[in-house]
CSV table of C-alpha atoms and ligand atoms in Angstrom, one decimal:
chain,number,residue,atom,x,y,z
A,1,UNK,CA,1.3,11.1,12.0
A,2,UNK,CA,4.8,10.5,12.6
A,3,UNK,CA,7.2,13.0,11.6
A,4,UNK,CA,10.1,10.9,10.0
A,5,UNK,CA,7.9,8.8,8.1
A,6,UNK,CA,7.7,9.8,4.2
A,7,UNK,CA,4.2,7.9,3.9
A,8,UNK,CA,2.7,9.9,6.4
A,9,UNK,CA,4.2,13.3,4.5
A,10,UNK,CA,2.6,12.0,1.6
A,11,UNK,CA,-0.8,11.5,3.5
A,12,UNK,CA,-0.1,15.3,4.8
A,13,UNK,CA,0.0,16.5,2.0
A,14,UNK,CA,3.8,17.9,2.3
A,15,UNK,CA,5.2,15.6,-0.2
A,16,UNK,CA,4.2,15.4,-3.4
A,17,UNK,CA,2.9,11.8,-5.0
A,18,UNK,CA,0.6,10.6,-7.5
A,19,UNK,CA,-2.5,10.4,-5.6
A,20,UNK,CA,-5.3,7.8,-7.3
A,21,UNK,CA,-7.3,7.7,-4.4
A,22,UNK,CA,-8.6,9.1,-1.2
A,23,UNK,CA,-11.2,8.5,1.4
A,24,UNK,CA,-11.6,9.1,5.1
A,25,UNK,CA,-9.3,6.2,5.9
A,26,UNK,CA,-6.8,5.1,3.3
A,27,UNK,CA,-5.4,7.1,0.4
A,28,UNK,CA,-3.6,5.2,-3.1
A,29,UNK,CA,-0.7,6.6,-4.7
A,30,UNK,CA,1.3,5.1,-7.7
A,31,UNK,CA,4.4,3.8,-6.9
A,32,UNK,CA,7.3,5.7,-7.6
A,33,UNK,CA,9.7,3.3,-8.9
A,34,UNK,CA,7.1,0.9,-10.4
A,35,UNK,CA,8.0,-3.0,-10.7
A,36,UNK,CA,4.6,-3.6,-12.8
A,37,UNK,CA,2.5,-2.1,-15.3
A,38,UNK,CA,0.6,-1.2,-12.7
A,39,UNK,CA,1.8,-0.7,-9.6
A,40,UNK,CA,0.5,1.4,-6.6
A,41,UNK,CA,0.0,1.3,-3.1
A,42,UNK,CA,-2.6,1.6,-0.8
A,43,UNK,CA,-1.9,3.3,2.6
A,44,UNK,CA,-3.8,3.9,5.7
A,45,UNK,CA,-4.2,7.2,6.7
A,46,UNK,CA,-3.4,6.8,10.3
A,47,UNK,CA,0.1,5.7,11.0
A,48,UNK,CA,1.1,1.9,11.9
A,49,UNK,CA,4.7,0.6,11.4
A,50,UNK,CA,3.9,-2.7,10.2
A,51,UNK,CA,1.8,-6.0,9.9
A,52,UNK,CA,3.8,-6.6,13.0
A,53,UNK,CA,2.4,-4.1,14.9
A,54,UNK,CA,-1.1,-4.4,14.1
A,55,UNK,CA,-3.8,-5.4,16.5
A,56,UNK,CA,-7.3,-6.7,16.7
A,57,UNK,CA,-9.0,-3.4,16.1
A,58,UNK,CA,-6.8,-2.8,13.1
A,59,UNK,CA,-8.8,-5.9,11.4
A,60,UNK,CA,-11.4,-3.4,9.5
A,61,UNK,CA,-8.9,-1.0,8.2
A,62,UNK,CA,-7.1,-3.4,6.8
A,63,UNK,CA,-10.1,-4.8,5.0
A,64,UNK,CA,-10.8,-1.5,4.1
A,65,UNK,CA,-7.6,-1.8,2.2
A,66,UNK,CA,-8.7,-4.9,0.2
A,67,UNK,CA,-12.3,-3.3,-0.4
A,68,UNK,CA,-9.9,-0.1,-2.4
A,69,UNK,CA,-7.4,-2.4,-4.0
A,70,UNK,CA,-10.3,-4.3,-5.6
A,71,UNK,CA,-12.0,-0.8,-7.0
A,72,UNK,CA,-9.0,0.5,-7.9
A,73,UNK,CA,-8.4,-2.7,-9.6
A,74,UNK,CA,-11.5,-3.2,-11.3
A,75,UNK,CA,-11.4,1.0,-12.4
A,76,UNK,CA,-8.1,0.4,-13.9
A,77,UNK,CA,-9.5,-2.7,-15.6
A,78,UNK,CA,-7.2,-5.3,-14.3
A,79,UNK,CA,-8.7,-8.8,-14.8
A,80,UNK,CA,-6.1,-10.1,-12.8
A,81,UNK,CA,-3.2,-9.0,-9.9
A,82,UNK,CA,-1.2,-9.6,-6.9
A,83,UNK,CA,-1.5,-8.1,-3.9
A,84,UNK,CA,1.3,-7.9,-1.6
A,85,UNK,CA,2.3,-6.7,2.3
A,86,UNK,CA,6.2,-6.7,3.3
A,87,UNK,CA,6.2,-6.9,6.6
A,88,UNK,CA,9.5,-6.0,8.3
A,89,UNK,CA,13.3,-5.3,7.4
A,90,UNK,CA,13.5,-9.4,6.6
A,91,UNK,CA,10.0,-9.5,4.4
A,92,UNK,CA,11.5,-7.1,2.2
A,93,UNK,CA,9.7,-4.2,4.0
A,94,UNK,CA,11.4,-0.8,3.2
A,95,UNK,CA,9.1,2.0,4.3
A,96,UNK,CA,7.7,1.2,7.8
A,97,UNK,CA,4.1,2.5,7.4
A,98,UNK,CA,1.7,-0.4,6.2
A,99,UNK,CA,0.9,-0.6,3.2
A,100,UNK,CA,-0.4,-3.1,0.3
A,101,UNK,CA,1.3,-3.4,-3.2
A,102,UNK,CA,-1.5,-3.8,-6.1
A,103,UNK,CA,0.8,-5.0,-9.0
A,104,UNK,CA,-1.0,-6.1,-12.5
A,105,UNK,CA,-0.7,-5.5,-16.0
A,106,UNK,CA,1.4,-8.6,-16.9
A,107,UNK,CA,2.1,-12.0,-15.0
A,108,UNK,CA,4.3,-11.5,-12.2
A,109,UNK,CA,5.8,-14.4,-10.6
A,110,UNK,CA,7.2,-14.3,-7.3
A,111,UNK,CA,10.9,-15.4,-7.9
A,112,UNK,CA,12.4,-15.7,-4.2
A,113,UNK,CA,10.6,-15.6,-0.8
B,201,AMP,P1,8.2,-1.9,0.8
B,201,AMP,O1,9.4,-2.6,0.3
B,201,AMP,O2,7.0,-2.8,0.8
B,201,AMP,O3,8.4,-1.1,2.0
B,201,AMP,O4,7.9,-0.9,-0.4
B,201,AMP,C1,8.0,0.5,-0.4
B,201,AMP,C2,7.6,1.0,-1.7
B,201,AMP,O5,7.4,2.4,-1.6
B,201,AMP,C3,8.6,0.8,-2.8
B,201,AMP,O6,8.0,0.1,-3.9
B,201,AMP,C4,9.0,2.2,-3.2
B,201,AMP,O7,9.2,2.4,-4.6
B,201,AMP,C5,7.8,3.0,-2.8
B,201,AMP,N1,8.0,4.4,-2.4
B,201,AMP,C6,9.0,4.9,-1.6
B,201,AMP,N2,8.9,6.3,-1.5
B,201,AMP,C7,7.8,6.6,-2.3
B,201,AMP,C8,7.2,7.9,-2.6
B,201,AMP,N3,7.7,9.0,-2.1
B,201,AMP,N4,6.1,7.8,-3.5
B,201,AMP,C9,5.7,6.7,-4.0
B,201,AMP,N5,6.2,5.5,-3.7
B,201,AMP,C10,7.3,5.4,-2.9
């Protein structure tokens, strides 16, 4: 838990969001300025900056992450989407606590890289 970091407030509890979502290890909120139909993001529980910082023993949590995007997915009934990792200031990353965009409900092409 870091105590600047908004995504680990939501995890605490002492923000509010619109939780999906929740096991021992990750929890799904929707995202609150949505760029999809559907658009939430699934965040681990315990605290990493980025893709950057992540190491070998990170490699399950992360395909824990998949593993929930897919269920949420398939619960929301989405026969197709995207899912999608900024990692750092110059991948577009904005909040520095990993986590994994699930964006569906239309075609979404990505425009610039
Ligand atoms: P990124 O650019 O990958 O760091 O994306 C950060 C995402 O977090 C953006 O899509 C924001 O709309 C979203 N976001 C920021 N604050 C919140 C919040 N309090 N609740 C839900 N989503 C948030």
């Amino acid at each position: 838990m870091k105590n600047d970091c908004v995504f680990c407030g939501i995890v605490a509890g002492a923000i509010a969001s619109s939780k999906v979502y929740e096991d021992d290890q990750v929890i799904v909120i929707n995202d609150i300025n949505p760029k999809a139909k559907v658009h939430m993001l699934i965040l681990p529980k315990h605290h990493i900056s980025s893709v950057s910082e992540i190491e070998e023993i990170d490699a399950p949590l992360m395909g824990h992450m998949i593993m929930v995007a897919k269920k949420i997915a398939d619960e929301a009934g989405l026969k197709g989407y995207k899912l999608l990792i900024n990692v750092n200031k110059e991948g577009g990353q904005v909040v520095f606590h990993v986590h994994m965009h699930l964006l569906g409900g239309r075609h979404i092409h990505i425009a610039e890289c």
